[in-house]
Short mmCIF file of C-alpha atoms in Angstrom, two decimals:
data_model
loop_
_atom_site.label_atom_id
_atom_site.label_comp_id
_atom_site.label_asym_id
_atom_site.label_seq_id
_atom_site.Cartn_x
_atom_site.Cartn_y
_atom_site.Cartn_z
CA MET A 19 23.14 -20.03 -42.54
CA PHE A 20 21.19 -16.78 -42.65
CA ASP A 21 21.64 -13.97 -45.14
CA THR A 22 23.43 -10.97 -43.62
CA GLY A 23 23.40 -8.73 -46.67
CA PRO A 24 22.20 -5.10 -46.82
CA MET A 25 19.57 -4.34 -44.21
CA SER A 26 17.19 -2.80 -46.72
CA ALA A 27 16.99 -5.96 -48.83
CA ALA A 28 17.92 -8.93 -46.67
CA PRO A 29 15.87 -10.67 -44.00
CA ALA A 30 17.06 -10.20 -40.44
CA PRO A 31 19.98 -12.49 -39.53
CA TYR A 32 18.24 -13.38 -36.25
CA LEU A 33 14.87 -14.92 -35.40
CA SER A 34 12.07 -14.18 -32.98
CA ARG A 35 10.58 -16.95 -30.85
CA ASP A 36 7.55 -17.09 -33.11
CA ASP A 37 9.80 -17.48 -36.18
CA LEU A 38 11.68 -20.46 -34.81
CA ALA A 39 9.16 -23.28 -35.23
CA GLY A 40 9.17 -23.14 -39.00
CA ARG A 41 12.87 -22.38 -39.43
CA LEU A 42 14.75 -24.80 -37.16
CA PRO A 43 14.38 -28.52 -37.96
CA ALA A 44 13.90 -30.92 -35.07
CA GLY A 45 17.19 -32.54 -34.06
CA SER A 46 19.38 -29.74 -35.47
CA TRP A 47 21.97 -28.28 -33.11
CA GLN A 48 20.17 -24.96 -33.36
CA ARG A 49 16.88 -26.45 -32.24
CA VAL A 50 18.46 -28.46 -29.42
CA VAL A 51 20.28 -25.49 -27.87
CA TYR A 52 17.29 -23.21 -28.27
CA ASP A 53 14.89 -25.73 -26.70
CA GLU A 54 17.24 -26.07 -23.73
CA PHE A 55 17.37 -22.30 -23.35
CA ALA A 56 13.59 -21.96 -23.64
CA ALA A 57 12.95 -24.69 -21.06
CA THR A 58 15.37 -23.06 -18.61
CA ILE A 59 14.16 -19.49 -18.92
CA SER A 60 10.45 -20.35 -18.88
CA SER A 61 10.37 -22.97 -16.11
CA PRO A 62 7.50 -22.32 -13.66
CA VAL A 63 9.04 -24.74 -11.13
CA ARG A 64 12.57 -23.32 -11.05
CA PRO A 65 12.29 -19.60 -11.87
CA PHE A 66 15.22 -18.26 -13.83
CA PRO A 67 17.05 -15.50 -11.88
CA CYS A 68 17.19 -12.83 -14.60
CA VAL A 69 13.68 -11.41 -14.38
CA PHE A 70 14.43 -9.05 -17.29
CA GLY A 71 15.34 -11.93 -19.58
CA VAL A 72 12.29 -13.93 -18.50
CA LYS A 73 10.01 -11.02 -19.34
CA GLY A 74 11.71 -10.59 -22.71
CA PHE A 75 11.21 -14.27 -23.49
CA GLU A 76 7.56 -14.31 -22.42
CA THR A 77 6.73 -11.31 -24.59
CA ASP A 78 8.83 -12.43 -27.59
CA GLN A 79 11.16 -9.45 -27.38
CA LEU A 80 14.34 -11.55 -27.52
CA ARG A 81 16.04 -12.27 -30.83
CA TYR A 82 18.11 -15.39 -31.51
CA LEU A 83 21.22 -15.73 -33.65
CA PHE A 84 22.75 -19.11 -34.54
CA ILE A 85 26.37 -19.01 -35.67
CA ASP A 86 27.55 -22.17 -37.44
CA ASP A 87 31.03 -21.83 -35.97
CA GLU A 88 32.13 -22.73 -32.45
CA ALA A 89 34.05 -19.44 -32.20
CA ALA A 90 37.39 -21.11 -31.45
CA ASP A 91 38.93 -18.40 -33.66
CA PRO A 92 37.49 -15.22 -32.11
CA ASP A 93 38.61 -13.05 -35.02
CA GLY A 94 37.25 -15.29 -37.78
CA PRO A 95 33.89 -15.67 -39.56
CA ALA A 96 32.00 -15.86 -36.26
CA ALA A 97 33.00 -12.28 -35.45
CA ASP A 98 31.92 -11.12 -38.92
CA ARG A 99 28.49 -12.72 -38.50
CA LEU A 100 28.08 -11.43 -34.98
CA ALA A 101 29.09 -7.87 -35.90
CA ALA A 102 26.60 -7.74 -38.77
CA ALA A 103 23.79 -9.11 -36.61
CA LEU A 104 24.57 -6.93 -33.60
CA GLY A 105 24.68 -3.77 -35.71
CA ARG A 106 21.25 -4.54 -37.12
CA PHE A 107 19.91 -5.50 -33.71
CA VAL A 108 21.01 -2.17 -32.19
CA ALA A 109 19.19 -0.33 -34.98
CA GLU A 110 15.97 -2.33 -34.53
CA ALA A 111 15.92 -3.27 -30.83
CA ARG A 112 13.65 -0.49 -29.58
CA SER A 113 10.94 -1.67 -31.96
CA PHE A 114 10.97 -5.12 -30.29
CA GLY A 115 9.99 -3.74 -26.88
CA PRO A 116 11.51 -2.57 -23.58
CA HIS A 117 13.00 -6.00 -22.73
CA ALA A 118 14.86 -6.64 -25.99
CA SER A 119 18.09 -8.67 -26.05
CA LEU A 120 20.08 -10.55 -28.67
CA VAL A 121 21.00 -14.15 -27.75
CA ALA A 122 23.82 -15.62 -29.85
CA PHE A 123 24.36 -19.40 -29.84
CA PHE A 124 27.55 -20.86 -31.34
CA ARG A 125 27.81 -24.36 -32.79
CA PRO A 126 28.65 -26.83 -30.01
CA GLY A 127 32.19 -28.18 -29.90
CA ARG A 128 34.38 -29.87 -27.33
CA VAL A 129 33.79 -28.78 -23.76
CA ALA A 130 36.73 -26.56 -22.86
CA ALA A 131 38.13 -25.33 -19.56
CA ILE A 132 36.25 -22.39 -18.13
CA GLU A 133 39.14 -19.96 -18.62
CA GLU A 134 39.24 -20.84 -22.31
CA TYR A 135 35.66 -19.67 -22.62
CA ARG A 136 36.48 -16.46 -20.78
CA ALA A 137 39.30 -15.81 -23.26
CA ARG A 138 36.98 -16.64 -26.14
CA MET A 139 34.42 -14.11 -24.95
CA TRP A 140 36.97 -11.32 -24.64
CA GLY A 141 38.48 -12.24 -27.98
CA LEU A 142 35.07 -11.87 -29.61
CA LEU A 143 34.30 -8.57 -27.89
CA ALA A 144 37.66 -7.18 -29.00
CA ALA A 145 37.00 -8.43 -32.54
CA LEU A 146 33.61 -6.72 -32.51
CA ALA A 147 35.26 -3.49 -31.39
CA ARG A 148 37.65 -3.67 -34.34
CA ARG A 149 34.67 -4.05 -36.69
CA ASP A 150 32.69 -1.17 -35.19
CA ALA A 151 32.77 1.99 -37.30
CA ALA A 152 30.64 4.06 -34.91
CA PRO A 153 32.26 6.52 -32.50
CA TRP A 154 32.56 5.43 -28.89
CA PRO A 155 29.70 7.07 -26.91
CA ALA A 156 30.91 10.26 -25.24
CA GLU A 157 29.20 9.43 -21.93
CA ILE A 158 30.94 6.03 -21.57
CA PRO A 159 34.59 5.93 -20.39
CA ALA A 160 36.92 4.16 -22.81
CA GLY A 161 38.93 2.47 -20.03
CA THR A 162 37.52 -0.82 -18.77
CA ASP A 163 38.63 -0.14 -15.19
CA GLU A 164 36.01 2.57 -14.70
CA ALA A 165 32.69 2.27 -12.85
CA LEU A 166 30.73 3.64 -15.83
CA TRP A 167 32.49 1.58 -18.51
CA GLU A 168 30.27 -0.69 -20.59
CA PHE A 169 30.87 -2.60 -23.82
CA CYS A 170 29.59 -0.48 -26.71
CA PHE A 171 28.72 -1.30 -30.31
CA ALA A 172 27.19 0.89 -33.02
CA GLY A 173 27.08 3.71 -30.50
CA GLU A 174 25.02 1.73 -27.97
CA PRO A 175 26.19 0.70 -24.47
CA ILE A 176 25.45 -3.02 -24.05
CA PHE A 177 25.62 -5.36 -21.07
CA VAL A 178 27.06 -8.76 -22.07
CA VAL A 179 26.39 -12.15 -20.44
CA CYS A 180 28.38 -15.29 -21.27
CA ASN A 181 27.04 -18.82 -20.67
CA THR A 182 29.13 -21.96 -21.22
CA PRO A 183 29.05 -25.76 -20.85
CA ALA A 184 31.85 -25.47 -18.26
CA HIS A 185 29.55 -23.80 -15.74
CA ILE A 186 28.21 -26.45 -13.38
CA ALA A 187 27.75 -24.91 -9.92
CA ARG A 188 26.63 -21.56 -11.33
CA GLN A 189 23.65 -22.91 -13.25
CA SER A 190 22.44 -19.41 -14.12
CA ARG A 191 25.50 -19.14 -16.42
CA ARG A 192 25.25 -22.63 -17.90
CA SER A 193 24.41 -23.53 -21.49
CA SER A 194 25.10 -26.64 -23.55
CA THR A 195 27.10 -24.46 -25.92
CA PHE A 196 29.02 -21.17 -25.88
CA MET A 197 26.38 -18.43 -25.73
CA LEU A 198 26.46 -14.64 -25.52
CA THR A 199 23.55 -12.37 -24.63
CA PHE A 200 23.62 -8.67 -25.52
CA GLN A 201 21.31 -6.47 -23.43
CA PRO A 202 21.20 -2.77 -24.39
CA ARG A 203 21.85 -0.50 -21.43
CA TRP A 204 18.55 1.30 -22.03
CA VAL A 205 16.69 -1.91 -21.10
CA PHE A 206 17.95 -1.54 -17.52
CA ASP A 207 17.53 2.23 -17.49
CA LYS A 208 13.80 1.86 -18.23
CA ILE A 209 13.21 -0.97 -15.75
CA LEU A 210 15.40 0.41 -12.96
CA GLY A 211 14.42 4.04 -13.35
CA THR A 212 13.88 4.71 -9.64
CA GLU A 213 15.84 3.68 -6.57
CA GLN A 214 12.85 1.73 -5.26
CA ALA A 215 12.35 -0.12 -8.56
CA ALA A 216 16.05 -0.97 -8.73
CA ALA A 217 16.17 -2.24 -5.14
CA THR A 218 13.06 -4.38 -5.66
CA SER A 219 14.32 -5.88 -8.92
CA PHE A 220 17.80 -6.68 -7.65
CA ALA A 221 16.43 -8.22 -4.47
CA LYS A 222 14.20 -10.49 -6.56
CA VAL A 223 17.12 -11.53 -8.77
CA ARG A 224 19.29 -12.36 -5.76
CA ARG A 225 16.53 -14.43 -4.11
CA ARG A 226 16.20 -16.44 -7.30
CA LEU A 227 19.96 -16.89 -7.57
CA VAL A 228 20.05 -18.45 -4.10
CA ALA A 229 17.54 -21.10 -5.18
CA PHE A 230 18.94 -21.59 -8.70
CA ASP A 231 22.70 -21.84 -8.26
CA MET A 232 24.76 -24.23 -6.13
CA LEU A 233 26.83 -21.42 -4.61
CA PRO A 234 26.13 -17.94 -3.25
CA ALA A 235 25.69 -14.99 -5.57
CA SER A 236 28.98 -13.81 -7.04
CA PRO A 237 30.67 -10.95 -5.17
CA ASP A 238 31.33 -9.40 -8.59
CA LEU A 239 27.62 -8.66 -9.10
CA GLY A 240 26.77 -5.04 -8.43
CA ARG A 241 24.91 -1.93 -9.50
CA TYR A 242 26.08 -0.16 -12.64
CA GLY A 243 27.99 2.98 -11.77
CA ALA A 244 28.67 2.09 -8.14
CA PRO A 245 32.28 3.07 -7.28
CA GLU A 246 33.26 -0.52 -6.41
CA THR A 247 31.52 -2.13 -9.39
CA ARG A 248 33.21 -3.01 -12.69
CA GLU A 249 30.90 -4.14 -15.47
CA HIS A 250 33.52 -6.33 -17.15
CA ARG A 251 33.66 -8.59 -14.08
CA GLN A 252 29.97 -9.38 -14.47
CA TYR A 253 30.11 -10.40 -18.13
CA PHE A 254 31.79 -13.69 -17.29
CA LEU A 255 31.24 -15.09 -13.80
CA ASP A 256 33.45 -17.89 -12.54
CA ASP A 257 32.03 -21.28 -11.51
CA ALA A 258 33.26 -20.52 -8.00
CA ASN A 259 33.35 -17.30 -6.04
CA ARG A 260 36.95 -16.48 -6.79
CA PRO A 261 37.60 -12.81 -7.63
CA ALA A 262 37.39 -12.09 -11.35
CA PRO A 263 40.75 -11.58 -13.07
CA ALA A 264 41.64 -8.21 -14.48
CA CYS A 265 40.11 -7.39 -17.84
CA PRO A 266 42.60 -8.42 -20.56
CA PHE A 267 42.16 -5.05 -22.27
CA ALA A 268 42.67 -1.59 -20.82
CA ARG A 269 40.20 -0.51 -23.48
CA LEU A 270 38.58 -2.33 -26.38
CA ARG A 271 39.34 0.24 -29.03
CA ASP A 272 42.88 0.23 -30.49
CA THR A 273 43.44 -3.11 -28.78
CA ASP A 274 46.84 -3.69 -30.39
CA ALA A 275 48.12 -0.72 -28.40
CA GLU A 276 46.02 -1.26 -25.29
CA VAL A 277 46.56 -4.90 -24.36
CA VAL A 278 47.70 -5.10 -20.73
#
């Protein structure tokens, strides 16, 4: 739907909030899923738990990508579109502000079982890794079962959040369509720069989760780098508080050799 040609000549493949009104026709799937997202994240009555995402929305630092494919084939055109957009986003994100994130919506399809969406997310992340020509950052372990592991693309560590229509009890991870949010690691590093700031922010998020979701905060949530924390468990939270399954990849590079 959007041109993803050379960065020097083509318009950005994603939109800002201010761009959306004139680009998305009323009643289109893109407008419907965006309006739902906007209403959820900006509600003054039911504050959304992710205070970082709320701030990014309020200040128009988020960017929105609409992929006209429901991503049932994680290694198909959706991955090509997402890789092109994510590479450009990484290059431009710091100019958007300290709360920048890329929100990718996929065309709605049938509502699948929750584990199908988990597999879809990992399939897409592995497909992105295969399309990434940049070296893996030296400071980030390659193995997913490490406390400091994070998904990386174009040389940038990125925290990933998956929302799906199959999430009911965990409303903070619900969307009317398959949705991925990419938050550069430096967003958290700036906001959570001191122990006091981190403790205050995480306490606020957890208080909001209690009021927002129909179940307690997931035991898989934790501080990046803590010995017991694994980032991959937080990318996709279950709709119950069952322990997250093992990551399907020992590492995301050279996945043909590293599938476990």
